[in-house]
CSV table of C-alpha atoms in Angstrom, one decimal:
chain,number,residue,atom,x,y,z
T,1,UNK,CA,69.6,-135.9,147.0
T,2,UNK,CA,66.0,-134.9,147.2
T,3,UNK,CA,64.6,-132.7,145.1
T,4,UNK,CA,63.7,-130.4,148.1
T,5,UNK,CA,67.3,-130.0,148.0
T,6,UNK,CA,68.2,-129.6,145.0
T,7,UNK,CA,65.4,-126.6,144.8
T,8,UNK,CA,67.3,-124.8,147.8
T,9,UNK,CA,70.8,-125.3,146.6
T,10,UNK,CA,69.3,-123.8,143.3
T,11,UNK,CA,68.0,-121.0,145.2
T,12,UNK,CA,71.0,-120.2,147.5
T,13,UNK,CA,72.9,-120.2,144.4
T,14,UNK,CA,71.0,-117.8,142.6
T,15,UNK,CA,71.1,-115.4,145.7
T,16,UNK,CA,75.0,-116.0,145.7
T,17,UNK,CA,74.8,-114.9,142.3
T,18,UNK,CA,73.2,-111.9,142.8
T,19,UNK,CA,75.1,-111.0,145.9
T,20,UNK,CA,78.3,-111.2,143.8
T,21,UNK,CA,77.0,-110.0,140.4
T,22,UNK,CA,74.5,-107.5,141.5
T,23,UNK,CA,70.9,-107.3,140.4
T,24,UNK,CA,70.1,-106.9,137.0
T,25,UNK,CA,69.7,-103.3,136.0
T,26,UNK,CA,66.7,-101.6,135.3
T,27,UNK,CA,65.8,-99.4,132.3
T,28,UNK,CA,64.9,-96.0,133.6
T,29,UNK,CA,61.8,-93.8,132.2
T,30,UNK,CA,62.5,-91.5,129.2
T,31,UNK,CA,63.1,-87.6,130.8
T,32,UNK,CA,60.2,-84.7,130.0
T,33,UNK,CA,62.7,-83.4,127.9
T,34,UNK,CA,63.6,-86.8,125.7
T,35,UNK,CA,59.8,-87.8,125.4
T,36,UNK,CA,59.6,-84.4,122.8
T,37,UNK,CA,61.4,-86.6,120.5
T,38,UNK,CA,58.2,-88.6,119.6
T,39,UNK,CA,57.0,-85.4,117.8
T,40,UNK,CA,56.8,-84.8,114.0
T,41,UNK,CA,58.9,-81.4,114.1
T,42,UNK,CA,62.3,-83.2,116.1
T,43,UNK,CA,62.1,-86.1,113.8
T,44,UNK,CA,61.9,-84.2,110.7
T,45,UNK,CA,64.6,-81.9,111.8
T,46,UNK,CA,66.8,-85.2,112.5
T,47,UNK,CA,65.8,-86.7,109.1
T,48,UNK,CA,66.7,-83.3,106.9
T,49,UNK,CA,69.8,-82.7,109.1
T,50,UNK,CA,71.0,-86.7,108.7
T,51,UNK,CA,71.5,-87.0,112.4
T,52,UNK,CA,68.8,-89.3,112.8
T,53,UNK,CA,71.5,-92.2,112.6
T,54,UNK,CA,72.8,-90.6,115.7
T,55,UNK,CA,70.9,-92.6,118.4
T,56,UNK,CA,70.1,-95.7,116.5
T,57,UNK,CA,74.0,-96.3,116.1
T,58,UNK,CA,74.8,-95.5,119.4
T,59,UNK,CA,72.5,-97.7,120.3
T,60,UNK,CA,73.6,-100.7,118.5
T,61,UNK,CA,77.4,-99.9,120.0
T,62,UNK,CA,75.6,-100.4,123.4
T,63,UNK,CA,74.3,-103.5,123.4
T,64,UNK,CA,77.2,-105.1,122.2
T,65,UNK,CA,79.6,-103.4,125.2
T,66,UNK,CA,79.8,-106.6,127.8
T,67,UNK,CA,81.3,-104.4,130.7
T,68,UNK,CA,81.3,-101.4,132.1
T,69,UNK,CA,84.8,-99.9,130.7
T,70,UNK,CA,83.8,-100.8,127.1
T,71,UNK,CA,80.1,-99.0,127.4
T,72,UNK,CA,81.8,-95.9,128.7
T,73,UNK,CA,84.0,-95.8,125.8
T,74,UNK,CA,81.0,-96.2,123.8
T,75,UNK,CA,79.8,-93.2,125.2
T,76,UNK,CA,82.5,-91.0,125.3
T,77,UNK,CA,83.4,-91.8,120.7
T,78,UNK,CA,79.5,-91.5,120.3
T,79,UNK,CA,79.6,-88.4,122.2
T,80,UNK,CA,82.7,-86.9,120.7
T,81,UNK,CA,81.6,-87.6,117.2
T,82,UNK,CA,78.2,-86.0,117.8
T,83,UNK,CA,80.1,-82.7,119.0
T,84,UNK,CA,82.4,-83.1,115.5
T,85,UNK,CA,79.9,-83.7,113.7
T,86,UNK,CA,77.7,-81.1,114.4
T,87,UNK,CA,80.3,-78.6,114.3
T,88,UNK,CA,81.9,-79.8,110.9
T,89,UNK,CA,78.3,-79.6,109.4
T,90,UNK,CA,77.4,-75.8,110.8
T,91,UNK,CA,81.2,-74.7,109.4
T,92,UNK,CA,80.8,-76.5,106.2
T,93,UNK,CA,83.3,-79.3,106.5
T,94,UNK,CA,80.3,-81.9,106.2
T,95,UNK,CA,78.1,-82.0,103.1
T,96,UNK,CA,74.4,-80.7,103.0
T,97,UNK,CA,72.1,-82.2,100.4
T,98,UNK,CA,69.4,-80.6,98.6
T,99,UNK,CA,66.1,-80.7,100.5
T,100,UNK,CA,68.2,-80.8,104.1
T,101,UNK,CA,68.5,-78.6,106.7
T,102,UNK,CA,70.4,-75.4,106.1
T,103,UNK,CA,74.0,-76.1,107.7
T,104,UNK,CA,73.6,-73.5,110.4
T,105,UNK,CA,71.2,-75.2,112.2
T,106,UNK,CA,71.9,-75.8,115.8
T,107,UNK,CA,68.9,-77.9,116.4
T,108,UNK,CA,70.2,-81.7,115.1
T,109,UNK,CA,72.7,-81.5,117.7
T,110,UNK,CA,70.2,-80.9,120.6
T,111,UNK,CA,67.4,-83.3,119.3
T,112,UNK,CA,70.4,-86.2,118.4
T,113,UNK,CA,71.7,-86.2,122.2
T,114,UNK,CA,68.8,-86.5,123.3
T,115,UNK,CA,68.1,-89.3,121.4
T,116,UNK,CA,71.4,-90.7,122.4
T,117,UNK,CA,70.4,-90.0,126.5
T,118,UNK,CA,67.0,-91.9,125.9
T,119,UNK,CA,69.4,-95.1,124.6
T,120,UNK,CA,71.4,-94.8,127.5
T,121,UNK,CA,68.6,-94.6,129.9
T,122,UNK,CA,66.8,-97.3,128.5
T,123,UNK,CA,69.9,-99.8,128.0
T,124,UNK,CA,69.3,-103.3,129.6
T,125,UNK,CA,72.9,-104.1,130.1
T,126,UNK,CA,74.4,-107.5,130.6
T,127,UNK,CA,77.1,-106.2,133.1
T,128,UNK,CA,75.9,-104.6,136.2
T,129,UNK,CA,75.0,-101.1,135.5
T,130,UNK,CA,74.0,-99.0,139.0
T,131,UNK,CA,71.9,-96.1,138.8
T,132,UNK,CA,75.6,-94.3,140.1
T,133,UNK,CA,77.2,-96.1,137.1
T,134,UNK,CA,74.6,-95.5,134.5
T,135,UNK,CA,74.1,-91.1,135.6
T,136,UNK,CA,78.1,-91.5,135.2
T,137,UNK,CA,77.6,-93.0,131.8
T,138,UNK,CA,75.0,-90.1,131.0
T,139,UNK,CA,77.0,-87.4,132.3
T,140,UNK,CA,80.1,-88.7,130.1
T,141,UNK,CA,77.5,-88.3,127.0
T,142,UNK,CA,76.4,-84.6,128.4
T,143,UNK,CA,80.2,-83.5,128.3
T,144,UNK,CA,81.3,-85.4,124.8
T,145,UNK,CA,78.7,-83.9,123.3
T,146,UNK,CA,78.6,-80.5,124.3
T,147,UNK,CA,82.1,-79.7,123.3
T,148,UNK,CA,83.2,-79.4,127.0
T,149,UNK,CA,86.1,-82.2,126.7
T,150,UNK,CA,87.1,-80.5,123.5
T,151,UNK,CA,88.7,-76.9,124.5
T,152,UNK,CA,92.0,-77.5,123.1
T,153,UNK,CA,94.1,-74.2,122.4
T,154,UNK,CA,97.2,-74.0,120.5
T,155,UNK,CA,100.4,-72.9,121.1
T,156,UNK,CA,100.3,-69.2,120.6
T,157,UNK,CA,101.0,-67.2,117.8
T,158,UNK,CA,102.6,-64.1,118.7
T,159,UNK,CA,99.8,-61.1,119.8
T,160,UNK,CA,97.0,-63.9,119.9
T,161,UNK,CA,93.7,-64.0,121.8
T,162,UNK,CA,92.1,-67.2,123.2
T,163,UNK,CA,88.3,-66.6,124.0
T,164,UNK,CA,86.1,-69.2,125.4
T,165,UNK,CA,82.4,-68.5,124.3
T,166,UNK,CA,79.5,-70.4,125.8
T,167,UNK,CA,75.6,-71.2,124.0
T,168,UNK,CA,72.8,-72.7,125.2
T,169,UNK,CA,70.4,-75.5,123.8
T,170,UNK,CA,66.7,-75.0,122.8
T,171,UNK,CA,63.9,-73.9,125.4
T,172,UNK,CA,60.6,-73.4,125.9
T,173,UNK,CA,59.9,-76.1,123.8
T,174,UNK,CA,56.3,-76.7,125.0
T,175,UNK,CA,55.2,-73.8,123.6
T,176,UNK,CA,56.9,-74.0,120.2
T,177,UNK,CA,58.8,-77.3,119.5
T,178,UNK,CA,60.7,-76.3,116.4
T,179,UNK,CA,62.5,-73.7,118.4
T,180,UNK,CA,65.6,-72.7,117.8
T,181,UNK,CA,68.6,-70.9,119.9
T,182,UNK,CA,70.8,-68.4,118.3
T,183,UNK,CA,73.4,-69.3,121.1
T,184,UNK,CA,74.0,-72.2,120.0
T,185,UNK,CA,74.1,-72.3,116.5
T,186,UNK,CA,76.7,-69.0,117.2
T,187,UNK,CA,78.8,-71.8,119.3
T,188,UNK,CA,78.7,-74.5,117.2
T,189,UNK,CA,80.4,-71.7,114.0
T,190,UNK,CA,82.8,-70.6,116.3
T,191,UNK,CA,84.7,-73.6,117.8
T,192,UNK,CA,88.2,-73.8,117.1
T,193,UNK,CA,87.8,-71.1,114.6
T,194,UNK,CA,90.2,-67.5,114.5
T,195,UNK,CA,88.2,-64.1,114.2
T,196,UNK,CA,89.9,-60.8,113.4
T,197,UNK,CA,90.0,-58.3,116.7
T,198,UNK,CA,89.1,-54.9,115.8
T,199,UNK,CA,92.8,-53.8,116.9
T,200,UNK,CA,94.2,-56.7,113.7
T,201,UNK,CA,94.7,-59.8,115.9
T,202,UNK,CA,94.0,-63.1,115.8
T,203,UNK,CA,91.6,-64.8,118.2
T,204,UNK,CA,91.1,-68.6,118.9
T,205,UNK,CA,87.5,-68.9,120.0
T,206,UNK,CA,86.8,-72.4,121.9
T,207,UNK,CA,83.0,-72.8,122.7
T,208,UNK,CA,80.6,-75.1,125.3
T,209,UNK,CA,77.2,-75.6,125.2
T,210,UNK,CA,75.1,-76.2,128.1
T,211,UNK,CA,71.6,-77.4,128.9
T,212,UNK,CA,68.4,-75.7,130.3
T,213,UNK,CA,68.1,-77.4,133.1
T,214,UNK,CA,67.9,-76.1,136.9
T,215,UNK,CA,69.9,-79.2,138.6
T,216,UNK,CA,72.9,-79.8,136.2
T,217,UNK,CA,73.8,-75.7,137.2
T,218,UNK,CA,72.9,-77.0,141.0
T,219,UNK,CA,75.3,-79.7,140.3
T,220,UNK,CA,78.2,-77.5,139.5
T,221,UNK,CA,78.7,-77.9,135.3
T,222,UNK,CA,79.4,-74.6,134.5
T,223,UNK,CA,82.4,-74.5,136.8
T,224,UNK,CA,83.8,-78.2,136.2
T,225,UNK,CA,83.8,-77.0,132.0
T,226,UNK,CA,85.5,-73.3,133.0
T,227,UNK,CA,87.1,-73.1,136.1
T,228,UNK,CA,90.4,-74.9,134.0
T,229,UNK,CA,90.1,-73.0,131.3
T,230,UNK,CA,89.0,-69.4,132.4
T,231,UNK,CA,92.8,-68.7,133.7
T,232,UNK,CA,94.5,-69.6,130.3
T,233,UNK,CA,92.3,-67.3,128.2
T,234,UNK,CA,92.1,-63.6,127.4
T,235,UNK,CA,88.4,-63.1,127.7
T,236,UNK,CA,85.1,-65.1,127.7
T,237,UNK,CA,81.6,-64.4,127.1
T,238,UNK,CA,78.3,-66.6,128.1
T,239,UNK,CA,75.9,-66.4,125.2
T,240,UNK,CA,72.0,-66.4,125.4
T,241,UNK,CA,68.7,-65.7,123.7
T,242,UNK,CA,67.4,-62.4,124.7
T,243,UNK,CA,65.0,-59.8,123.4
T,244,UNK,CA,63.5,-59.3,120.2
T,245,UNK,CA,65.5,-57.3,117.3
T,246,UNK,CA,68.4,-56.5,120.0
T,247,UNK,CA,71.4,-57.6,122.1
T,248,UNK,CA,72.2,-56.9,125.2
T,249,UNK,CA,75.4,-56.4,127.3
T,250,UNK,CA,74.2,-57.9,130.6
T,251,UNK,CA,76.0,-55.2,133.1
T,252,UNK,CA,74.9,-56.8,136.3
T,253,UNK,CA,74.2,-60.6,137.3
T,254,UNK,CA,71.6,-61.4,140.2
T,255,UNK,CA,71.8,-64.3,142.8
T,256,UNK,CA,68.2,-65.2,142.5
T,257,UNK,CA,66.3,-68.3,140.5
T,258,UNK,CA,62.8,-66.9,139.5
T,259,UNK,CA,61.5,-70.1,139.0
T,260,UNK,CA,60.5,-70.4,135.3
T,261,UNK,CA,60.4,-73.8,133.8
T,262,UNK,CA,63.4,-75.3,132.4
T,263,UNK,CA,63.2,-78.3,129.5
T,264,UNK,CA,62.2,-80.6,132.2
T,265,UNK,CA,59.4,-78.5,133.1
T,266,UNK,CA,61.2,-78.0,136.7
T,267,UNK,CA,60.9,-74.7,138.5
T,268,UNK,CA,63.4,-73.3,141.2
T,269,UNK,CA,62.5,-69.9,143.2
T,270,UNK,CA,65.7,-69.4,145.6
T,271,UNK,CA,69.6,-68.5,145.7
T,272,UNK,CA,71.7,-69.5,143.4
T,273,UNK,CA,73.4,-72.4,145.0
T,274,UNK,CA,76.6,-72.4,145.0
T,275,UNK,CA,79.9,-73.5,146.8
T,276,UNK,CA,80.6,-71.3,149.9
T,277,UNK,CA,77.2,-69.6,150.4
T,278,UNK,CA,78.4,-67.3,153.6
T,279,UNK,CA,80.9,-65.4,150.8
T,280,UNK,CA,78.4,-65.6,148.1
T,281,UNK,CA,77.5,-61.9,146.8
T,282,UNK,CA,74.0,-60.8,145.7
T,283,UNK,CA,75.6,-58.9,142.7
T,284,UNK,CA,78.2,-59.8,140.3
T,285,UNK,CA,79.1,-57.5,137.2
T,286,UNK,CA,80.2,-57.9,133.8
T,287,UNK,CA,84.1,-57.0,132.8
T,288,UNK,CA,83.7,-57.1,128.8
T,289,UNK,CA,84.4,-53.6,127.7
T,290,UNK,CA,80.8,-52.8,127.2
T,291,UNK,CA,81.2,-49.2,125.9
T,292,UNK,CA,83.3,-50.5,123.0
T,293,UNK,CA,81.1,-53.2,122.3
T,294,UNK,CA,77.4,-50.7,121.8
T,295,UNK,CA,79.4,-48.2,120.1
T,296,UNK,CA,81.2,-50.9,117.6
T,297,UNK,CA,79.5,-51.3,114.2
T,298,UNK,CA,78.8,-55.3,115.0
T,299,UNK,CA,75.6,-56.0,112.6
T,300,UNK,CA,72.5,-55.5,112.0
T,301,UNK,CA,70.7,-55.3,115.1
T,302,UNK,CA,71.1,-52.2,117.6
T,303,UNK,CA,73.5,-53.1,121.3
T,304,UNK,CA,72.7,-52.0,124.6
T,305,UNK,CA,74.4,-51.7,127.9
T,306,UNK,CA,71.8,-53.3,130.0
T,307,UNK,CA,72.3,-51.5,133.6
T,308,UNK,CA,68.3,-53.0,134.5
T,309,UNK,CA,67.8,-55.3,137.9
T,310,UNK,CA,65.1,-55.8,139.9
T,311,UNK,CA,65.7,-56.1,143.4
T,312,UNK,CA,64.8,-55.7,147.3
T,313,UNK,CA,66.6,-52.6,148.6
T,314,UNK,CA,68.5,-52.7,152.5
T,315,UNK,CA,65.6,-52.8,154.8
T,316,UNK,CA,62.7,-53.4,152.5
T,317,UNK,CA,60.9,-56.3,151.6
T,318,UNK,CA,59.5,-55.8,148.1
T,319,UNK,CA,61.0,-55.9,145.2
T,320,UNK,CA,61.5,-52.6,142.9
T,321,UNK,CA,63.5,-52.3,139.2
T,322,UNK,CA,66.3,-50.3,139.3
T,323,UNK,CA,67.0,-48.8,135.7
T,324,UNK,CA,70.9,-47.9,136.9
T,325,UNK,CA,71.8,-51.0,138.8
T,326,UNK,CA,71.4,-52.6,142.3
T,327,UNK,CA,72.1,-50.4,145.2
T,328,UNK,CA,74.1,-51.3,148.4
T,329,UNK,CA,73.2,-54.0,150.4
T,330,UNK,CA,70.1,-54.7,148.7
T,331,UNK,CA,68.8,-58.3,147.8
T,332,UNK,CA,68.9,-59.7,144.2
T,333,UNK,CA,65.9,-60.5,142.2
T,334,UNK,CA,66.4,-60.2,138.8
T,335,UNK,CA,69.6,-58.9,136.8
T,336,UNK,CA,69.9,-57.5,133.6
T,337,UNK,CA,69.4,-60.6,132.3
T,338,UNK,CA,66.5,-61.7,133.6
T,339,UNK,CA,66.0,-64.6,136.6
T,340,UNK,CA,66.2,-67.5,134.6
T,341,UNK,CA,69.2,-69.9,133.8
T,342,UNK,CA,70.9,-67.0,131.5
T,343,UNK,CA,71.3,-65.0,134.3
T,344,UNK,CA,72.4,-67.6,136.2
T,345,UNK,CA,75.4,-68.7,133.8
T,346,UNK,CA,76.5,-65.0,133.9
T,347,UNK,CA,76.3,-64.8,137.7
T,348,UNK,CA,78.4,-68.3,138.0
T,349,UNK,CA,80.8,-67.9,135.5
T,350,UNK,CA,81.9,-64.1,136.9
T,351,UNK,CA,81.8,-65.0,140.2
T,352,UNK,CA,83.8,-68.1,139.5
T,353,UNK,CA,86.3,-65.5,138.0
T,354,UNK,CA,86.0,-63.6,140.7
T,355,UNK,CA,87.2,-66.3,143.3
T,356,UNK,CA,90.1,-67.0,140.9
T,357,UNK,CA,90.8,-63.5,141.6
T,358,UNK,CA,90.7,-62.5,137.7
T,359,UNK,CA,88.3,-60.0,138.2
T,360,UNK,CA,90.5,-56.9,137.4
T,361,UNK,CA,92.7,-59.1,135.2
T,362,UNK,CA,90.0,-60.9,132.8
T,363,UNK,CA,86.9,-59.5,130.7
T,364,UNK,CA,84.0,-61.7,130.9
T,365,UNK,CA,80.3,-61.6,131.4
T,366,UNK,CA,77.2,-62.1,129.3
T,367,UNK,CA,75.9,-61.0,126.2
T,368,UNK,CA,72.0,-61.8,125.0
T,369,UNK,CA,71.2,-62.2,121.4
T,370,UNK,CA,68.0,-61.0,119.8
T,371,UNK,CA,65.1,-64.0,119.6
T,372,UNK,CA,65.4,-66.1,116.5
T,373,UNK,CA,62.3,-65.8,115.0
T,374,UNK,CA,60.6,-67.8,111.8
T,375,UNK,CA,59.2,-66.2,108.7
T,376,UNK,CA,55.8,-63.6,109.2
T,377,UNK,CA,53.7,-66.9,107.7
T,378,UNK,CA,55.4,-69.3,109.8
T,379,UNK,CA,54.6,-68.5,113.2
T,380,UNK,CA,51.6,-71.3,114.1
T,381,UNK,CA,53.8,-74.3,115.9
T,382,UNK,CA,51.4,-76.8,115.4
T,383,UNK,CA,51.1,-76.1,111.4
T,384,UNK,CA,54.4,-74.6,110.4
T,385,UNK,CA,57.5,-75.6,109.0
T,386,UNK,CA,60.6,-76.6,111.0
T,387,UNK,CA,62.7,-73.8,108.8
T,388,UNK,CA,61.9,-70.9,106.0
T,389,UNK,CA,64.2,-68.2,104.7
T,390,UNK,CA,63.9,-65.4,107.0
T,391,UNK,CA,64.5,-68.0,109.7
T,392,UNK,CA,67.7,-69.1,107.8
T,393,UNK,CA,68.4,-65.0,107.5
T,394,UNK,CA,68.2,-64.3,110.5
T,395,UNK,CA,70.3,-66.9,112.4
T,396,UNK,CA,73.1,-66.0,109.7
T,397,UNK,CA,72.7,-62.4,111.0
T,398,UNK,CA,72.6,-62.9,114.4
T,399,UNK,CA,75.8,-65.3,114.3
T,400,UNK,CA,78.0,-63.0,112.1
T,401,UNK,CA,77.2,-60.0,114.6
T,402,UNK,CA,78.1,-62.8,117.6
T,403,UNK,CA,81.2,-63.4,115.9
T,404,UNK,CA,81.8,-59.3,115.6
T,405,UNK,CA,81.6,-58.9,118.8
T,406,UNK,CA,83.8,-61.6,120.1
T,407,UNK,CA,86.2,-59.3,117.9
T,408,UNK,CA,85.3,-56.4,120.1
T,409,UNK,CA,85.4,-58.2,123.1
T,410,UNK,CA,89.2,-59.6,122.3
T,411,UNK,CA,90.5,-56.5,121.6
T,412,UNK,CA,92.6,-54.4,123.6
T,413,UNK,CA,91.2,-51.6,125.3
């Protein structure tokens, strides 16, 4: 045989190969969001938390998966026991060392997953790995480690509540990347835990967390994590950061993205998309029993019922606030809760229970926290600490008033 020959059998097998094997997967580029990582403040919150094993461990079960089925269940015990773990440490079930993180602190969580996403993303693998296969990898990861494969209620005691709470991650990270979100450190002490109603029940809380990001609530992830849930429970509430030295009761939600960046520094001005547009309302409301909730003694900090939109009135074509709600027919701009992705988990998660037709049946809608600020001399981001008492105070306060008010919400009227 010539060695012309041989060079095109070589070649023709090679293509065979491919053909049959696929090509060999590419790495893909670390996100906006994951390339924050490289900063001092996320690694020395991952250091003093102990979660910066998270990623390099995950990352080490990777490489040694040699097929798809064995990297997804990689994923889906790396992400489990990031959720558990974070939750155990915030409720007190993990030990905190001297010189670490205070075990509130929702931050390890966010900064570790993301961690654990840049692994993913960057994983050579030696089985073929699509770009389908490897976004179902990562959104196997987003779920385990939010805690949205993990609402699990008992059987009931008798007279028991089952709330479903949801928190959000970190945002606005460009402008201060130590921040913190009250949501979610209020999620993460919550899960699977019972508070006392104001009326001497029990009620089992189960929580989510979700990201800031425009496309995964284009993409449908607040419905896939509550539309099974939201017909077994007896109330829910979304959770947010809000306004300084307040919460809010958001009375009305708005259909309308205002375009502000999220953690990938993505902006979306339009409709909220959802499923079904031609039956989509500019205007859902909130069913938690707001009056009880302001005139409850929660905490600290004062509650509102927020009544405030913005929006274009029937036959106009600017927008104007409305102190006492949207009027009829008019066009959503803003709801009480803003036009960002708050607003826009309040609008989807009441309108979900709307089309379930729970509207009259179940209380649910959105409540903002006050801003979780840092101490009076630790307010510079690029020379203050990652944490200082007041901080600490504050996010207590803010959770324990949460967690009142979850009592209030789960009461009977």
């Amino acid at each position: 045989m010539t060695l012309a020959r041989v060079r095109l059998g070589a070649a023709i097998l090679t293509l065979c190969s491919s053909l049959t094997l696929g090509a060999a997967p590419a790495a893909q580029p670390a996100t906006v969001e994951e390339q924050r990582l490289d900063r001092t403040a996320p690694q020395e919150i991952l250091r003093r938390s102990g979660f910066d094993d998270a990623a390099p461990d995950f990352a080490r079960a990777l490489r040694e998966a040699d097929s798809y089925a064995e990297a997804r269940s990689v994923v889906v015990r790396h992400g489990a026991r990031l959720w558990e773990r974070a939750v155990d440490r915030v409720q007190g079930r993990a030990p905190v060392a001297d010189g670490e993180l205070s075990r509130g602190d929702d931050r390890p969580l966010y900064w570790a997953r993301l961690g654990m996403t840049r692994e993913l993303r960057a994983l050579e693998a030696e089985f073929e790995l699509s770009p389908a296969r490897r976004a179902e990898l990562l959104a196997a990861l987003e779920r385990t480690s939010r805690g949205q494969d993990d609402i699990r209620y008992p059987a009931r005691a008798k007279g028991e509540k089952r709330v479903l709470l949801t928190g959000f991650d970190p945002f606005t990270l460009d402008r201060d990347v130590r921040i913190s979100n009250p949501s979610g450190a209020a999620a993460l002490a919550l899960d699977g835990t019972y508070v006392r109603t104001t009326d001497g029940r029990r009620a089992r809380v189960e929580v989510v967390v979700f990201p800031v990001r425009w496309q995964d609530f284009a993409d449908g992830a607040v419905e896939r994590a509550l539309r099974p849930h939201l017909p077994r429970v007896d109330a829910f509430t979304t959770v947010s950061q809000g306004r300084v030295g307040r919460f809010d009761v958001e009375r009305f939600n708005g259909a309308w993205r205002g375009g502000f960046p999220d953690n990938l520094n993505v902006s979306r001005t339009e409709t909220v998309p959802v499923t079904d547009p031609d039956t989509q309302p500019q205007w859902t409301r909130t069913t938690l029993p707001y009056e009880r909730i302001v005139a409850a003694d929660t905490g600290p900090f004062p509650v509102y019922d927020n009544t405030e939109v913005t929006e274009i009135p029937a036959g106009a074509s600017e927008p104007v606030e409305r102190p006492d709600g949207p009027t009829e027919g008019s066009t959503a701009r803003a709801g009480g809760g803003g036009d960002y992705l708050s607003n826009e988990i309040a609008y989807r998660a009441t309108l979900l229970r709307d089309r379930l037709g729970l509207r009259d049946k179940l209380p649910g809608g959105h409540v903002h926290t006050p801003v979780l600020q840092f101490g009076a001399g630790n307010t510079d981001p690029a020379n203050g600490t990652v944490t200082d008492p007041e901080f600490v105070r504050n996010r207590l306060a803010i959770v324990a008033q949460v967690r009142a008010i979850v009592g209030v919400v789960a009461s009977e009227g």
